[in-house]
Amino acid sequence: MAVCSALQDDEVSELERAMSFVRLGPNDALVEEGEPRRRVYTLTSGMLRLSLALPDGRRQITGFLLPGDYLGLADDETYAQTAEAVMPSGLCSFSVRDMDRLVERFPRLRDRLHLMTRAALRQARETQMILGRLTPSEKVASFLLSMSARAVAHGRPASPVLLPMTRTDIADYLGLTIETVSRTFTKLKTQGLIRLPDPHSVEILDRDRLATVAGITIN
Amino acid sequence: MAVCSALQDDEVSELERAMSFVRLGPNDALVEEGEPRRRVYTLTSGMLRLSLALPDGRRQITGFLLPGDYLGLADDETYAQTAEAVMPSGLCSFSVRDMDRLVERFPRLRDRLHLMTRAALRQARETQMILGRLTPSEKVASFLLSMSARAVAHGRPASPVLLPMTRTDIADYLGLTIETVSRTFTKLKTQGLIRLPDPHSVEILDRDRLATVAGITIN
DNA sequence: CGACACGTTGATTACGTTCAAAGAGTGTGG
DNA sequence: CCACACTCTTTGAACGTAATCAACGTGTCG
């Protein structure tokens, strides 16, 4: 659990006493936008999507959480966004009260959380650039490279990138329609940059050219 | 200075001893993307724009700073974004070393900074929704309402909203072209929702209908 | 006055969306 | 076991909107 990586063994065991486990199936909602923030979580396995919704149903996915990521970094009294499982997922859960107490006692834990919040903010701003200024091809290419880099950071191979989320999720993340996402995958495939053994795995055939398409927005 | 609002008088005076002042004229750059982060700043007057740039010149403005806002919340060893003055601006400046020491000694200061970082993250995610899912009219309307709300938070009137930034800045913030921004202002004017005494001040004539156009994305 | 930056407006184009349909994969029930 | 329903993805055709290209207007400063 990445949030613990800054702690000593005795501190970790203290943390473990306060925590409980949660299992989620695909599309299960963990928390809903606007709900009071009673518990915080760290993802141990699977993948979560974070999203904001408009009254008319439009949706923006603000990010995908991978194992080690923390849920509730930005939120205050209530959750500002919905969190749902993309695939079967496991989480460690703490009451906000317990976590506040632990943070008080273990400065390293607090520093770690602050660090993660700052990284999330940098990431969110990078995403603003992607949403506001990149073309569909650039968006999809940078998304693939980003997911590949995150896989590597988790000790997984860089190349068959696994995308457990649907095309709708990708579209709602990149500010596109599912048709445009699908067509863009097809285009990258036609150009020989990727292979699509199936819709949820992407083999990167030419990383350099893909990075060029992405406009060197490697994150 | 908002960053001090959580401190006691003697703590504030301690802070003041470590700080120096900076003045910027319009379009002066305070820090550049990629530059090492040696100092941090709080804005005392004026307005700053934060931006990311692509090699080909495309630009995304990630936010506008108003007095009380802190520069360097997200940044680590280097600044992740460029900060430039939109209008004549004044700032308080601290060396990172001094600030780290002060944060160590005054927990309230640290908590305050963490709180501001979390608020910035929520804001950035709200902006992701604006960039990814709103139409040009909705973008401009929500931008006007947001700037109006921030003016009110600074004790200024809600209605003639002052927009010291150029149309190019607004376009680069909302992910549009200057022509579209200009046309959208004209359209809102024609619909009787706003008045445009001059390009840099917007009088809100019908706040409710403007909020409807914004898609109830009031932040 | 002339040069320049900024904003607005108009005409045209092009790209992504929308609408529509078909294909692929999966699970359920007859 | 297969038919059927359902979801997800892909592909095609038509449309519409924002981008692009271009010109003009306005204000400011040297």
Tab-separated table of C-alpha atoms (C1' of nucleotides) in Angstrom, chain B residues 140 167-168 170-171 176-189 194 196, chain C residues 7-9:
chain	number	residue	atom	x	y	z
B	140	VAL	CA	-18.132	31.282	-21.252
B	167	ARG	CA	-9.643	37.225	-25.263
B	168	THR	CA	-6.670	35.061	-26.133
B	170	ILE	CA	-9.865	33.385	-22.049
B	171	ALA	CA	-9.715	31.207	-25.158
B	176	LEU	CA	-11.576	27.686	-27.592
B	177	THR	CA	-10.354	30.145	-30.231
B	178	ILE	CA	-10.488	33.888	-29.708
B	179	GLU	CA	-13.095	34.181	-32.460
B	180	THR	CA	-15.405	31.758	-30.714
B	181	VAL	CA	-14.954	33.541	-27.388
B	182	SER	CA	-15.736	36.871	-29.007
B	183	ARG	CA	-18.781	35.514	-30.839
B	184	THR	CA	-20.052	33.893	-27.655
B	185	PHE	CA	-19.808	37.184	-25.756
B	186	THR	CA	-21.731	38.833	-28.576
B	187	LYS	CA	-24.348	36.091	-28.463
B	188	LEU	CA	-24.858	36.427	-24.701
B	189	LYS	CA	-25.140	40.180	-25.214
B	194	ILE	CA	-24.924	40.508	-20.319
B	196	LEU	CA	-20.333	44.772	-22.582
C	7	DG	C1'	-11.314	42.726	-30.552
C	8	DT	C1'	-15.172	41.929	-33.606
C	9	DT	C1'	-17.473	40.264	-37.610
